[in-house]
Tab-separated table of C-alpha atoms and ligand atoms in Angstrom:
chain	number	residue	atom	x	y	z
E	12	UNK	CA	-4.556	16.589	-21.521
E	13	UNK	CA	-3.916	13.728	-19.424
E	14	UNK	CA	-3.780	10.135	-21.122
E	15	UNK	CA	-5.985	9.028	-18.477
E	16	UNK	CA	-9.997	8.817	-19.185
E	17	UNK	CA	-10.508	8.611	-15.595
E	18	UNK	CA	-8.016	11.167	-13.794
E	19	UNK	CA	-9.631	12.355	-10.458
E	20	UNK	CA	-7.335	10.148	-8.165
E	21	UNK	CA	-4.814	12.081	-9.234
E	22	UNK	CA	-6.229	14.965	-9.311
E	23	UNK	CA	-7.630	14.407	-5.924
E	24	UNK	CA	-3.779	13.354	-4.877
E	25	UNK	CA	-2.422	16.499	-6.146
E	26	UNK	CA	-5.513	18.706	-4.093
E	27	UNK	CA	-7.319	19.390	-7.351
E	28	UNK	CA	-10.918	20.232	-8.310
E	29	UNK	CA	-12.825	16.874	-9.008
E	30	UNK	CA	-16.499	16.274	-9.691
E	31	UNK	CA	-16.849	13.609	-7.020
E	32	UNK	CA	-14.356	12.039	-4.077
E	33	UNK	CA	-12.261	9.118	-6.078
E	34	UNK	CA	-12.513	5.663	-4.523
E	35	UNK	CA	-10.338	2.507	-4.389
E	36	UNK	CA	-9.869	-0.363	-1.562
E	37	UNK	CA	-6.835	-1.455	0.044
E	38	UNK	CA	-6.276	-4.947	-1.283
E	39	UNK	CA	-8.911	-5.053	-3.801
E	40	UNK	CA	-8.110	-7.888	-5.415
E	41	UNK	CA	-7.548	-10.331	-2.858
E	42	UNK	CA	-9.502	-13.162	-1.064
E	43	UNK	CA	-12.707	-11.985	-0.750
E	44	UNK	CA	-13.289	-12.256	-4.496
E	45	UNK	CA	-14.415	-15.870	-5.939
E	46	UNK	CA	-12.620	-15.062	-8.937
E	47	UNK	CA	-9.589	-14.491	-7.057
E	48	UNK	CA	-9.710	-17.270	-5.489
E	49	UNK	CA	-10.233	-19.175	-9.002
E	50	UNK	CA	-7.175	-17.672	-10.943
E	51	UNK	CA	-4.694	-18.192	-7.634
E	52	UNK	CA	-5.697	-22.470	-7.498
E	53	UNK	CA	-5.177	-22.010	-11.318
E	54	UNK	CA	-1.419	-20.632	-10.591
E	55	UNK	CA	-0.534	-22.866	-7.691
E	56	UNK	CA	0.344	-20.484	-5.552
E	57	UNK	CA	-0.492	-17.062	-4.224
E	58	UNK	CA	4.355	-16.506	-5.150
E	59	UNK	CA	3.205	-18.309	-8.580
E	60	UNK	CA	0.477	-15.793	-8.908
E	61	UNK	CA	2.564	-12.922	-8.092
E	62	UNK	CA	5.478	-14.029	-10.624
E	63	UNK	CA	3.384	-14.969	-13.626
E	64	UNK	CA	2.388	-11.303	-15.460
E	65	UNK	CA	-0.292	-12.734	-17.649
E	66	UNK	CA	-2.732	-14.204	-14.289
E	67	UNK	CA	-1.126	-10.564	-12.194
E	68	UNK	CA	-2.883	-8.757	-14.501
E	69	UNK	CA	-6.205	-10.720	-14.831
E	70	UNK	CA	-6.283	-10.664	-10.654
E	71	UNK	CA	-5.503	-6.581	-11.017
E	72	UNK	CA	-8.679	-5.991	-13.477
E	73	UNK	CA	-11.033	-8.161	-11.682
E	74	UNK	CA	-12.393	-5.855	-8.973
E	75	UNK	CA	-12.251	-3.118	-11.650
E	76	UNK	CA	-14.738	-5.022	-13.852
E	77	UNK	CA	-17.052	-5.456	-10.679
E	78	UNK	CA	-16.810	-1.857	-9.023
E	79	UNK	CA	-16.245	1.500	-10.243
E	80	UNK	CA	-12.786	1.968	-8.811
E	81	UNK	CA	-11.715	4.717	-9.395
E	82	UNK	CA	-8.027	3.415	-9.508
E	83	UNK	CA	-6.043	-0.410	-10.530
E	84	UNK	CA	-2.854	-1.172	-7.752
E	85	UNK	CA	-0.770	-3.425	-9.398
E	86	UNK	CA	-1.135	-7.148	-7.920
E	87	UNK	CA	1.899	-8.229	-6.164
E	88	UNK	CA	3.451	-7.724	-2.183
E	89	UNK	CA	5.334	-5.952	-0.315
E	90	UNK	CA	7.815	-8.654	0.396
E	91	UNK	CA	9.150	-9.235	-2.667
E	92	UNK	CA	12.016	-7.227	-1.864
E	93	UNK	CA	13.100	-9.265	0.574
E	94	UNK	CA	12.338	-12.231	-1.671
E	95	UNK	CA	14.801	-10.480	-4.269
E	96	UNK	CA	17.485	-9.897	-1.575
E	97	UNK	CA	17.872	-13.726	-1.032
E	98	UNK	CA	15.861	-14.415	1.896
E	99	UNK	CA	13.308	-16.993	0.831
E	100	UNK	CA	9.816	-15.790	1.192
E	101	UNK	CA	6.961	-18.282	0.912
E	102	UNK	CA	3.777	-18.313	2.584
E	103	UNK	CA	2.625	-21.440	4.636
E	104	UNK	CA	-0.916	-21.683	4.733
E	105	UNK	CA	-3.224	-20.098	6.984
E	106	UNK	CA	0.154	-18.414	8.889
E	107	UNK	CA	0.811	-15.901	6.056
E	108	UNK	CA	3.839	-14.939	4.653
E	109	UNK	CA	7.864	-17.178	5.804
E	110	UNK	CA	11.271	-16.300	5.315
E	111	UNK	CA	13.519	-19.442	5.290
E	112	UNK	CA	16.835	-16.881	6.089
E	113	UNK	CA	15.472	-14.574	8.715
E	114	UNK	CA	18.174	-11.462	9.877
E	115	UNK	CA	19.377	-12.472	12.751
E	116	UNK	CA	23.373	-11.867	13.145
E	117	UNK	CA	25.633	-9.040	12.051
E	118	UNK	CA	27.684	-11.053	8.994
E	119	UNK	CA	24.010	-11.597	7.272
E	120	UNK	CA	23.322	-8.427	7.973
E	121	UNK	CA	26.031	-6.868	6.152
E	122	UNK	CA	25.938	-8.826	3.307
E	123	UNK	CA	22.708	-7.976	2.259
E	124	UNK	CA	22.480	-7.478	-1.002
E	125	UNK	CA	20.438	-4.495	-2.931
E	126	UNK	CA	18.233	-6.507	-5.730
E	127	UNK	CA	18.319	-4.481	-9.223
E	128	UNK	CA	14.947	-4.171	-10.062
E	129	UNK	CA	14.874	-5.197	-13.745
E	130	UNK	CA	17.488	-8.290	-13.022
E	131	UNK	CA	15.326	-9.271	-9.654
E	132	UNK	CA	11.627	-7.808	-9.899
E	133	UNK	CA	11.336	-7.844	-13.060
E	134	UNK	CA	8.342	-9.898	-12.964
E	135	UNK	CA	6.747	-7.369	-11.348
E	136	UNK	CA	7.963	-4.834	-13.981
E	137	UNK	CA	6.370	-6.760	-16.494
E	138	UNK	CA	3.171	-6.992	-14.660
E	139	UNK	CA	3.215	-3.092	-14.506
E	140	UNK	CA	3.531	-2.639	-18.564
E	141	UNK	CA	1.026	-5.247	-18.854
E	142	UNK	CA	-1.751	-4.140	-16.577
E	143	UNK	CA	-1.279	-0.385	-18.256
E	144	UNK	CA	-1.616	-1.567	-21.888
E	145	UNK	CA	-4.667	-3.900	-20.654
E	146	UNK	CA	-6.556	-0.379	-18.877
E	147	UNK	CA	-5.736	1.269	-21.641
E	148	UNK	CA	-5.910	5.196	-19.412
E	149	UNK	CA	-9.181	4.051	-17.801
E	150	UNK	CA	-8.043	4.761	-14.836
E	151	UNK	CA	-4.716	4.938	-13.094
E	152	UNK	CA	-2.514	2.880	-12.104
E	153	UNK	CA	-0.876	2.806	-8.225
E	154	UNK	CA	2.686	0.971	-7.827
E	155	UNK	CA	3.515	0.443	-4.171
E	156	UNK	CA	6.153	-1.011	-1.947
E	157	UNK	CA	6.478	-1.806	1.802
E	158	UNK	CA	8.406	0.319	4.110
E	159	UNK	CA	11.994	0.258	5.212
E	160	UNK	CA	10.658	-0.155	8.796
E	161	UNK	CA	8.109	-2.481	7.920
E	162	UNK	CA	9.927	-4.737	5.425
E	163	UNK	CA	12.720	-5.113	8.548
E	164	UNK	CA	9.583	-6.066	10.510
E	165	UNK	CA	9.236	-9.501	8.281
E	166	UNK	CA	12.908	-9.750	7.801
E	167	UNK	CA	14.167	-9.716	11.288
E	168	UNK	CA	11.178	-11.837	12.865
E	169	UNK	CA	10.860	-14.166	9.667
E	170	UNK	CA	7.087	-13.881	9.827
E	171	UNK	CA	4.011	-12.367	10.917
E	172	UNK	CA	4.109	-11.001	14.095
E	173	UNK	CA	1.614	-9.353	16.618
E	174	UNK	CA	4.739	-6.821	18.513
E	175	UNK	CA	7.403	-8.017	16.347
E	176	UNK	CA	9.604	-8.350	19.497
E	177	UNK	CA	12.831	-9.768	17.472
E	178	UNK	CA	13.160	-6.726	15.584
E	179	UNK	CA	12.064	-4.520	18.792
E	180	UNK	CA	14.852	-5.942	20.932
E	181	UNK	CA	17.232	-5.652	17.928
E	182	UNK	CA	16.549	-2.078	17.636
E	183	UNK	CA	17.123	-1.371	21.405
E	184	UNK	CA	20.494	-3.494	21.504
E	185	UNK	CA	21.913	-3.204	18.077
E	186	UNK	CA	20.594	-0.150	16.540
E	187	UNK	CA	23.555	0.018	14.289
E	188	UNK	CA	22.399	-3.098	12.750
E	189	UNK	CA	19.101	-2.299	12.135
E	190	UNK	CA	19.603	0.929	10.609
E	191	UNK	CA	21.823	-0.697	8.263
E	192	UNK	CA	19.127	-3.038	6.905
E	193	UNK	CA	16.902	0.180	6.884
E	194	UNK	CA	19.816	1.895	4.672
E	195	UNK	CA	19.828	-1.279	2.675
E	196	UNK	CA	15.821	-1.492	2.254
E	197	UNK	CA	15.876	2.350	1.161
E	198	UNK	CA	17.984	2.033	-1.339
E	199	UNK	CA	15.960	-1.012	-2.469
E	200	UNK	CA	12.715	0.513	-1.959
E	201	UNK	CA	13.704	3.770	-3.878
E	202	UNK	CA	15.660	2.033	-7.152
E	203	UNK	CA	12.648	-0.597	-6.952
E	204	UNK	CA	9.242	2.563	-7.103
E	205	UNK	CA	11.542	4.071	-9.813
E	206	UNK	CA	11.984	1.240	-11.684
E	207	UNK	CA	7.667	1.067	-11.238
E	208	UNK	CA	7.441	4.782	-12.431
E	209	UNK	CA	9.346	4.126	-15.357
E	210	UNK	CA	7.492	0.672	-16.107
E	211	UNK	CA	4.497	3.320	-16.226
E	212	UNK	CA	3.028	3.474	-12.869
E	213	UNK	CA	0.804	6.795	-11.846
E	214	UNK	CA	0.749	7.198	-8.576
E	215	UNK	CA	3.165	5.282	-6.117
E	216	UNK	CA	2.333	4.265	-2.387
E	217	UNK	CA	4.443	3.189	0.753
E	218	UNK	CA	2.878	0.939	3.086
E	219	UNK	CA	4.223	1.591	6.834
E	220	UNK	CA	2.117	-0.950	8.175
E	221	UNK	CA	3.716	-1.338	11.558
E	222	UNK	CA	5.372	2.398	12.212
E	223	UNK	CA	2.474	2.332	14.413
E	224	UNK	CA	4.210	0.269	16.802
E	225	UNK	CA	7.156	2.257	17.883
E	226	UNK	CA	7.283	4.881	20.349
E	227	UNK	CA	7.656	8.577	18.935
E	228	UNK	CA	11.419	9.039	18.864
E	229	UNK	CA	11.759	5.524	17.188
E	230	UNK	CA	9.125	6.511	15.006
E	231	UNK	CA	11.046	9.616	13.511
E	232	UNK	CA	14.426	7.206	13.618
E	233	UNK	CA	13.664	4.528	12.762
E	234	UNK	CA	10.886	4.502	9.858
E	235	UNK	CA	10.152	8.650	8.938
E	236	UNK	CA	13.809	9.516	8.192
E	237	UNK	CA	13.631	6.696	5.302
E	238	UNK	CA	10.149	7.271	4.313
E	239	UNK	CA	11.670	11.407	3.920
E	240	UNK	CA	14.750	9.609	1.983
E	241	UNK	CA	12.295	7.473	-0.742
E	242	UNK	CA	9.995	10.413	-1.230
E	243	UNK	CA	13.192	12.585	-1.940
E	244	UNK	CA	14.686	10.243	-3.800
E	245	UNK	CA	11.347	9.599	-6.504
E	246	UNK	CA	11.556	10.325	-9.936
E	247	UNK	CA	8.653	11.954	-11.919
E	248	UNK	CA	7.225	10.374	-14.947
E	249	UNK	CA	7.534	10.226	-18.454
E	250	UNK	CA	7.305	13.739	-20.281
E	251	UNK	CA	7.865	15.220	-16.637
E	252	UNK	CA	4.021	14.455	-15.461
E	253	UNK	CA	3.720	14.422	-11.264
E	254	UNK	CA	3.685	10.705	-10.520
E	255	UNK	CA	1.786	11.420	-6.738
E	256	UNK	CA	3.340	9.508	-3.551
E	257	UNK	CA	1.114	8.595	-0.456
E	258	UNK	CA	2.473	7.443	2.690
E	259	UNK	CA	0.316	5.403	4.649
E	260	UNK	CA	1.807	4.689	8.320
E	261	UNK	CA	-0.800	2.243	10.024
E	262	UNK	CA	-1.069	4.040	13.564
E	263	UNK	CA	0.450	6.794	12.470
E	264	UNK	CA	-1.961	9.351	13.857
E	265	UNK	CA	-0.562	10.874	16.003
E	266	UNK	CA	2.336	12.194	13.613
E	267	UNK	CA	0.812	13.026	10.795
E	268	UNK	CA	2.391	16.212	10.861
E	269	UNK	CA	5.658	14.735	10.559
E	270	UNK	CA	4.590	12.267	7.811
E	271	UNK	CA	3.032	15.044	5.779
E	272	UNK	CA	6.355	16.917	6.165
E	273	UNK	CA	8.366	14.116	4.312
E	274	UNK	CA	7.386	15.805	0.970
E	275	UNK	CA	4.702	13.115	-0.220
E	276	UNK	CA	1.699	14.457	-1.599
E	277	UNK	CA	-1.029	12.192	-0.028
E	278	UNK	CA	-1.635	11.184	3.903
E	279	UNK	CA	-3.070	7.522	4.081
E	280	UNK	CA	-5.287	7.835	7.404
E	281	UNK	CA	-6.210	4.583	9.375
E	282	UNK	CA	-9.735	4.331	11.051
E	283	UNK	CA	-8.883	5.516	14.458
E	284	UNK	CA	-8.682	8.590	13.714
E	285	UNK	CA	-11.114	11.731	12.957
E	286	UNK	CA	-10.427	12.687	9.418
E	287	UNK	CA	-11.921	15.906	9.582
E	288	UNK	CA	-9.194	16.901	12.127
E	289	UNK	CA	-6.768	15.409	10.164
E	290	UNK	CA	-7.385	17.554	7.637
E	291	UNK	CA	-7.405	20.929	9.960
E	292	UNK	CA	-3.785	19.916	10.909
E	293	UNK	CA	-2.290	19.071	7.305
E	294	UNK	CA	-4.749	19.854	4.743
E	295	UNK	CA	-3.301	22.767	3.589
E	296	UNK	CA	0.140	20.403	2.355
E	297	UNK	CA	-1.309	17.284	1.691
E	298	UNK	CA	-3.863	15.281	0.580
E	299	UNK	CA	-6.090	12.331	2.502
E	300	UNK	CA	-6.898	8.564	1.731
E	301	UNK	CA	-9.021	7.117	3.990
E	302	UNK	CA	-10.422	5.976	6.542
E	303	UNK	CA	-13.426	3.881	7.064
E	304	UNK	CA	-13.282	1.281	9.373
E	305	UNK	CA	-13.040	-2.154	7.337
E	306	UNK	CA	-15.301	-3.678	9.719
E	307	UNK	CA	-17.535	-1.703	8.209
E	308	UNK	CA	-18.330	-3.655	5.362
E	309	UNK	CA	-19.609	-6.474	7.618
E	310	UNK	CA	-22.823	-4.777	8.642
E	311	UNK	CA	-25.693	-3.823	5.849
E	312	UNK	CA	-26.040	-1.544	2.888
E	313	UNK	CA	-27.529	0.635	4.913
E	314	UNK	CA	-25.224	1.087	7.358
E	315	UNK	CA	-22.617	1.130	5.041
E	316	UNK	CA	-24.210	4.480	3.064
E	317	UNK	CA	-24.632	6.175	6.484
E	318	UNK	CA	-21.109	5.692	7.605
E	319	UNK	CA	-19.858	6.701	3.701
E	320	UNK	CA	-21.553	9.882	4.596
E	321	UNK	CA	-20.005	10.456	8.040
E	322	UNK	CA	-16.417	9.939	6.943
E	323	UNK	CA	-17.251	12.751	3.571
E	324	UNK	CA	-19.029	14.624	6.078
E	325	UNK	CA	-15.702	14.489	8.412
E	326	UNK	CA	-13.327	15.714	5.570
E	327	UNK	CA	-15.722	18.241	4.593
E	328	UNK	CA	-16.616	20.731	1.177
E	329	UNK	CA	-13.624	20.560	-1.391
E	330	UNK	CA	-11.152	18.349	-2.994
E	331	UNK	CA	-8.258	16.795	-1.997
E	332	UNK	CA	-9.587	13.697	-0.533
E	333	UNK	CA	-9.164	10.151	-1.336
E	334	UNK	CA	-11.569	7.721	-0.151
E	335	UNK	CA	-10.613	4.868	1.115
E	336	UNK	CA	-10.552	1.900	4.127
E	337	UNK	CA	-8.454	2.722	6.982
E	338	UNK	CA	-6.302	-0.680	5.860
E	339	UNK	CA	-7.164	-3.457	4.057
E	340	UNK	CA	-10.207	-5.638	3.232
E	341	UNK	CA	-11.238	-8.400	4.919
E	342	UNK	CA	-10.990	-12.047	2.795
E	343	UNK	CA	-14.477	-12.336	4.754
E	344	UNK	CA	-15.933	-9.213	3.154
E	345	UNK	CA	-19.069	-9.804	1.064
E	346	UNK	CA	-18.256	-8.532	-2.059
E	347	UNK	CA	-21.267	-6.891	-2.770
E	348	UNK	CA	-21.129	-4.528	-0.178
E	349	UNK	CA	-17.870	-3.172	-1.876
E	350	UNK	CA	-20.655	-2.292	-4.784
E	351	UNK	CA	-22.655	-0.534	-2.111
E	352	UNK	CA	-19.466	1.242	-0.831
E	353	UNK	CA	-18.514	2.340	-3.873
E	354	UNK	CA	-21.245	3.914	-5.339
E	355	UNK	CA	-22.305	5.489	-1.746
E	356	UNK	CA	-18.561	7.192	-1.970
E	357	UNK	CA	-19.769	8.412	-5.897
E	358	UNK	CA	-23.312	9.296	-5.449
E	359	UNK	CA	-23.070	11.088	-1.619
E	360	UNK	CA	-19.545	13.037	-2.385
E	361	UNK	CA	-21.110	15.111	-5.086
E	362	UNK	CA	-22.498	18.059	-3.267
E	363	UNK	CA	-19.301	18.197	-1.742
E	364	UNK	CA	-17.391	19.475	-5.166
D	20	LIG	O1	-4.030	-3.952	-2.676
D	20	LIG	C1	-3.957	-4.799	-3.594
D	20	LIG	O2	-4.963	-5.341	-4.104
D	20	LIG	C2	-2.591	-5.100	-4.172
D	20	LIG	C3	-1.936	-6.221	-3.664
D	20	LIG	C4	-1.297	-6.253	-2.287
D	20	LIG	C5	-1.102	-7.472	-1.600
D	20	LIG	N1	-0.343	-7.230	-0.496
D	20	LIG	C6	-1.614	-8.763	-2.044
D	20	LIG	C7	-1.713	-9.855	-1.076
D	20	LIG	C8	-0.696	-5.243	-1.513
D	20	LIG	C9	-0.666	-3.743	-1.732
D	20	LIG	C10	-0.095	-5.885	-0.390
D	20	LIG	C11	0.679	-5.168	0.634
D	20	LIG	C12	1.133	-5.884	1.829
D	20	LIG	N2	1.605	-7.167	1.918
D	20	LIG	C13	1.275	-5.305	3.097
D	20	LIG	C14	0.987	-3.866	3.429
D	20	LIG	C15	-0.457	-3.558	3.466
D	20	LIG	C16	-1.165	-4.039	4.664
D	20	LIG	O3	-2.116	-4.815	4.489
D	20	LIG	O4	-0.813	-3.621	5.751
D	20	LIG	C17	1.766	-6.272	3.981
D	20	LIG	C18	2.039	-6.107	5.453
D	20	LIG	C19	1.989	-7.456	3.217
D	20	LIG	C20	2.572	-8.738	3.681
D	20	LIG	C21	1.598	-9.819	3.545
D	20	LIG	N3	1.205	-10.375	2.342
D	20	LIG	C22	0.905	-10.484	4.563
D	20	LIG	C23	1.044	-10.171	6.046
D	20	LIG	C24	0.080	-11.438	3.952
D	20	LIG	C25	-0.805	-12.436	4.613
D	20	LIG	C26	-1.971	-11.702	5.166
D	20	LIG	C27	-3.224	-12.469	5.004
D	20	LIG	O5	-4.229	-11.779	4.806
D	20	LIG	O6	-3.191	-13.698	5.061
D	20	LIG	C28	0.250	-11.318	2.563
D	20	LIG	C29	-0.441	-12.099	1.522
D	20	LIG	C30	-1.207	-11.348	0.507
D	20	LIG	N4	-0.775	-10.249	-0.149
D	20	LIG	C31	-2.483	-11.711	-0.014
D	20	LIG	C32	-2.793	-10.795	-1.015
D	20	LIG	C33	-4.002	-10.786	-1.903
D	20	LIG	C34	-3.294	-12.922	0.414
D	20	LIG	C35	-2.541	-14.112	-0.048
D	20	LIG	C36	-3.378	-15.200	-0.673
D	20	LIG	O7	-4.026	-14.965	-1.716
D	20	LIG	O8	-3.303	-16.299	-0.134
């Protein structure tokens, strides 16, 4: 029996039977929540929110106590391992997130410096043992961190970026260099999800939010041969249950063969493309999360239920599907149309079990 009072995510991510297709949303506690936006003026900052366990957990329940989510992420970033490693994150308003110490010559890049997670993240750690004893198994909990390739991304450039053309031109001059912050972030990356699985995390997810921009042999070089070392190097949980990995490569469609290969047991899907042929390619070895547009959420209840239906319809009869978006929500999202979403996904995905 698991501990859990609501297990289908993970049943879903491990391609078991489940009465209905489990739903959660790609930043679901973020902006587009009043709440949200309440507790974060109440910590100072959206850092202060991140670091303080007590207000990371309140921001972690709230969409759970609107919708019915069928899983909690624990509320923090990506980019706190490069905050740990010395770099200076902070987020200037309206630009999103800063470092003050981008990577930009060979000495920094050598010194950098793996963070132990307890010593480092521990904040985060904290959050993780709170937010469980506060949900109390009613539904699981997903730990998450950014991947090698995409944490470089922020590193190298120092910011958002549309082509992130510092760490492109790095890559084509210096590759030595940047697969040495990629060996550095892996390490980081894999101590950091284990030290999230044994904090008491149930599933874990890597966000490869900008694989999608490298060509195919960079792809495999540059971001899948790390994402293949994390997933090898992830520990189970406590009394030896499956703690489920998905890896979600934004524009990754195209080689989702390859992804699926790197041992993880879920396929995060973006929008653009057909989930129903995703499935005929790696259903058999995976499971799905995804994929409706996010834009979608902007139009009307109606619309909303139809296009629910079309993405079910597109994955088909059986389990081993994860609803989803196809990335994250909008801040500019009505928030009761994540209501309609989420009991469209409920309601329509029965006669599909
Ligand atoms: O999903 C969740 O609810 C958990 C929390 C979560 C956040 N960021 C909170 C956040 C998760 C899983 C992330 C992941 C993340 N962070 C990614 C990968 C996922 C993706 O969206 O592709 C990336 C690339 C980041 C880096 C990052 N953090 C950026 C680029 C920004 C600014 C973007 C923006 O919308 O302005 C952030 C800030 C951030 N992270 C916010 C939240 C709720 C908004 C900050 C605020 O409240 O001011």
């Amino acid at each position: 029996m698991s501990r859990l009072k609501n297990d289908t995510l993970i049943r879903a991510l491990l391609r078991q039977p489940t009465p209905y297709t489990p739903v959660w949303i790609m930043r679901q506690a973020g902006r587009y929540l009043p709440e949200y936006n309440r507790t974060r003026s109440r910590a100072g900052s959206f850092l202060d929110l991140c670091r303080n366990p007590d207000l990371a957990t309140e921001v972690t329940l709230q969409p759970l106590s609107r919708f019915a989510l069928d899983a909690a992420i624990v509320f923090s970033d990506i980019l706190t391992i490069p905050d740990a490693m010395g770099l200076g994150l902070y987020f200037a308003e309206g630009e999103g997130p800063r470092f003050d110490r981008p990577l930009r010559d060979q000495d920094t890049i050598h010194r950098l410096p793996i963070p132990d997670p307890e010593e480092q993240l521990g904040y985060v750690l904290n959050a993780v043992r709170q937010i469980q004893r506060a949900l109390a198994g009613k539904v699981p909990l997903i730990g998450f961190a950014g991947s090698p390739f995409t944490l470089a991304c922020y590193m190298v450039e120092g910011g958002s970026s549309t082509d992130f053309h510092v760490l492109k031109a790095m890559l084509y001059a210096r590759p030595d260099l940047v697969h040495h912050i990629l060996d550095t972030n892996c390490r980081a990356v894999t101590g950091y999800l284990n030290a999230q699985i044994n904090a008491g995390v149930d599933a874990v997810m890597i966000f490869d939010t900008w694989g999608g921009i490298l060509s195919t042999p960079a792809f495999r070089e540059f971001s899948l041969a790390y994402l293949e070392r994390i997933i090898e190097g992830l520990s189970g949980g406590e009394n030896g249950e499956p703690v489920p990995s998905i890896v979600f490569t934004k524009g990754g469609g195209q080689w989702l063969k390859d992804i699926a290969a790197t041992g993880c047991d879920a396929v995060g899907v973006d929008w653009t493309t057909d989930i129903g042929a995703a499935r005929a390619l790696i259903g058999r070895d995976v499971a799905l999360q995804g994929n409706l547009d996010p834009a979608v959420l902007f139009s009307s209840p109606d619309v909303i239920r139809k296009e629910t239906q079309q993405v079910l319809s597109a994955f088909g009869p059986g389990g081993g599907h994860v609803f989803n978006l196809g990335h994250g929500i909008s801040q500019f999202a009505p928030p009761e149309h994540v209501g309609v979403l989420v009991d469209a996904v409920h309601e329509l995905s029965r006669p599909f079990h």
